[in-house]
Tab-separated table of C-alpha atoms in Angstrom:
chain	number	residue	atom	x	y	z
A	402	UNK	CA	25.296	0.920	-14.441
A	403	UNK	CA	22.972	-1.463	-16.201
A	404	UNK	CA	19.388	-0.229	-16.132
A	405	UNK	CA	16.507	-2.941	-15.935
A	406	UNK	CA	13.130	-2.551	-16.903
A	407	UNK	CA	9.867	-4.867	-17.506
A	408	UNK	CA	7.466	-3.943	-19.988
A	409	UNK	CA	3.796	-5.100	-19.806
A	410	UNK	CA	0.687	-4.787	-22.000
A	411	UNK	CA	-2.600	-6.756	-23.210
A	412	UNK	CA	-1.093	-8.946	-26.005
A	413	UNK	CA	-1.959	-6.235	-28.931
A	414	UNK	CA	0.339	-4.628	-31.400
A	415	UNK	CA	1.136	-1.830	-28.629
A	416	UNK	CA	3.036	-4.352	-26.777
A	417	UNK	CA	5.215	-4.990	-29.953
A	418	UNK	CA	5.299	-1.058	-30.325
A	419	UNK	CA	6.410	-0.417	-26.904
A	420	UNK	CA	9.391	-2.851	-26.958
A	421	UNK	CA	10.262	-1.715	-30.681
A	422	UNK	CA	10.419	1.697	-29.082
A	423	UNK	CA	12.367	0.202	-25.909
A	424	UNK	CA	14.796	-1.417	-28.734
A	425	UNK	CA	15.329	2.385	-30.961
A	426	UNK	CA	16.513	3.870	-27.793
A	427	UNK	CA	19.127	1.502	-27.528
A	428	UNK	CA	18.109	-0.671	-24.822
A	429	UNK	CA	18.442	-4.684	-25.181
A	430	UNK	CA	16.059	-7.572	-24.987
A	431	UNK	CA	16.877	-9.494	-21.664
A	432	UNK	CA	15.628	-13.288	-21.667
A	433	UNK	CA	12.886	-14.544	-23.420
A	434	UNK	CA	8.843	-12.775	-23.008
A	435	UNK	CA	6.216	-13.963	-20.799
A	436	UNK	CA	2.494	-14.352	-21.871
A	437	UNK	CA	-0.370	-14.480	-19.231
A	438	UNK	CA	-3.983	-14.897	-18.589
A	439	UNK	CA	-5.268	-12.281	-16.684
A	440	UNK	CA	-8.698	-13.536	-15.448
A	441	UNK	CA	-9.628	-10.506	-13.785
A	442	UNK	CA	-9.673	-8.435	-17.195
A	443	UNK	CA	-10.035	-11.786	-19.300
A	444	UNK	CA	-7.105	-10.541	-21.292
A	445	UNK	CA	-3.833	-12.648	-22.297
A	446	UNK	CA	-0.564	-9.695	-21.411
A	447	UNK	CA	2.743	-9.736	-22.079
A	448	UNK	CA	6.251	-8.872	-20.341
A	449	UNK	CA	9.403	-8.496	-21.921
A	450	UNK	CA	12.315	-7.261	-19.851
A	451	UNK	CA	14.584	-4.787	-21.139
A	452	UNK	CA	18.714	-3.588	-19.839
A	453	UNK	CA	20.729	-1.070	-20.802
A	454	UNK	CA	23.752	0.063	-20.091
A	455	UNK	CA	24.128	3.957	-18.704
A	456	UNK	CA	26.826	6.465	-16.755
A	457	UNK	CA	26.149	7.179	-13.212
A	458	UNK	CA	25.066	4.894	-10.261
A	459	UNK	CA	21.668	3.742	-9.358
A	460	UNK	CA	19.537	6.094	-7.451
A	461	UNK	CA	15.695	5.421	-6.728
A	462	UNK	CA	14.488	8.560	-8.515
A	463	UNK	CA	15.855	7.351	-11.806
A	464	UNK	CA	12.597	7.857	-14.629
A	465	UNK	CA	14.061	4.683	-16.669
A	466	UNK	CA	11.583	5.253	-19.473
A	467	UNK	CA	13.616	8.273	-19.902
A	468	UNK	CA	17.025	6.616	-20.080
């Protein structure tokens, strides 16, 4: 099954840290990062989305930051 995951922070260095970490645990960078305004906070955030491959299906319990 191919696991799919989007992470999201303020645009600091723990975004870069959290997809570093995403990328040591084997999982792969999937299409390009997004960078937003968000007026509410009056912060820029990023998104980066994340796949990796794993055994068993899909189930909705799945803790992907675990996989």
């Amino acid at each position: 099954m191919l696991a799919y995951r989007l992470l999201t922070e303020d645009d600091t260095s723990a975004f870069c840290h959290k997809v570093s970490l995403a990328l040591a645990k084997g999982w792969a960078l999937h299409g390009s990062p997004s960078y937003a305004f968000d007026a509410a906070r009056g912060v820029m955030r990023c998104a980066q989305a994340v796949v990796k491959e794993v055994e068993g299906d899909y189930h909705p319990d799945l803790k992907l930051g675990e996989l």
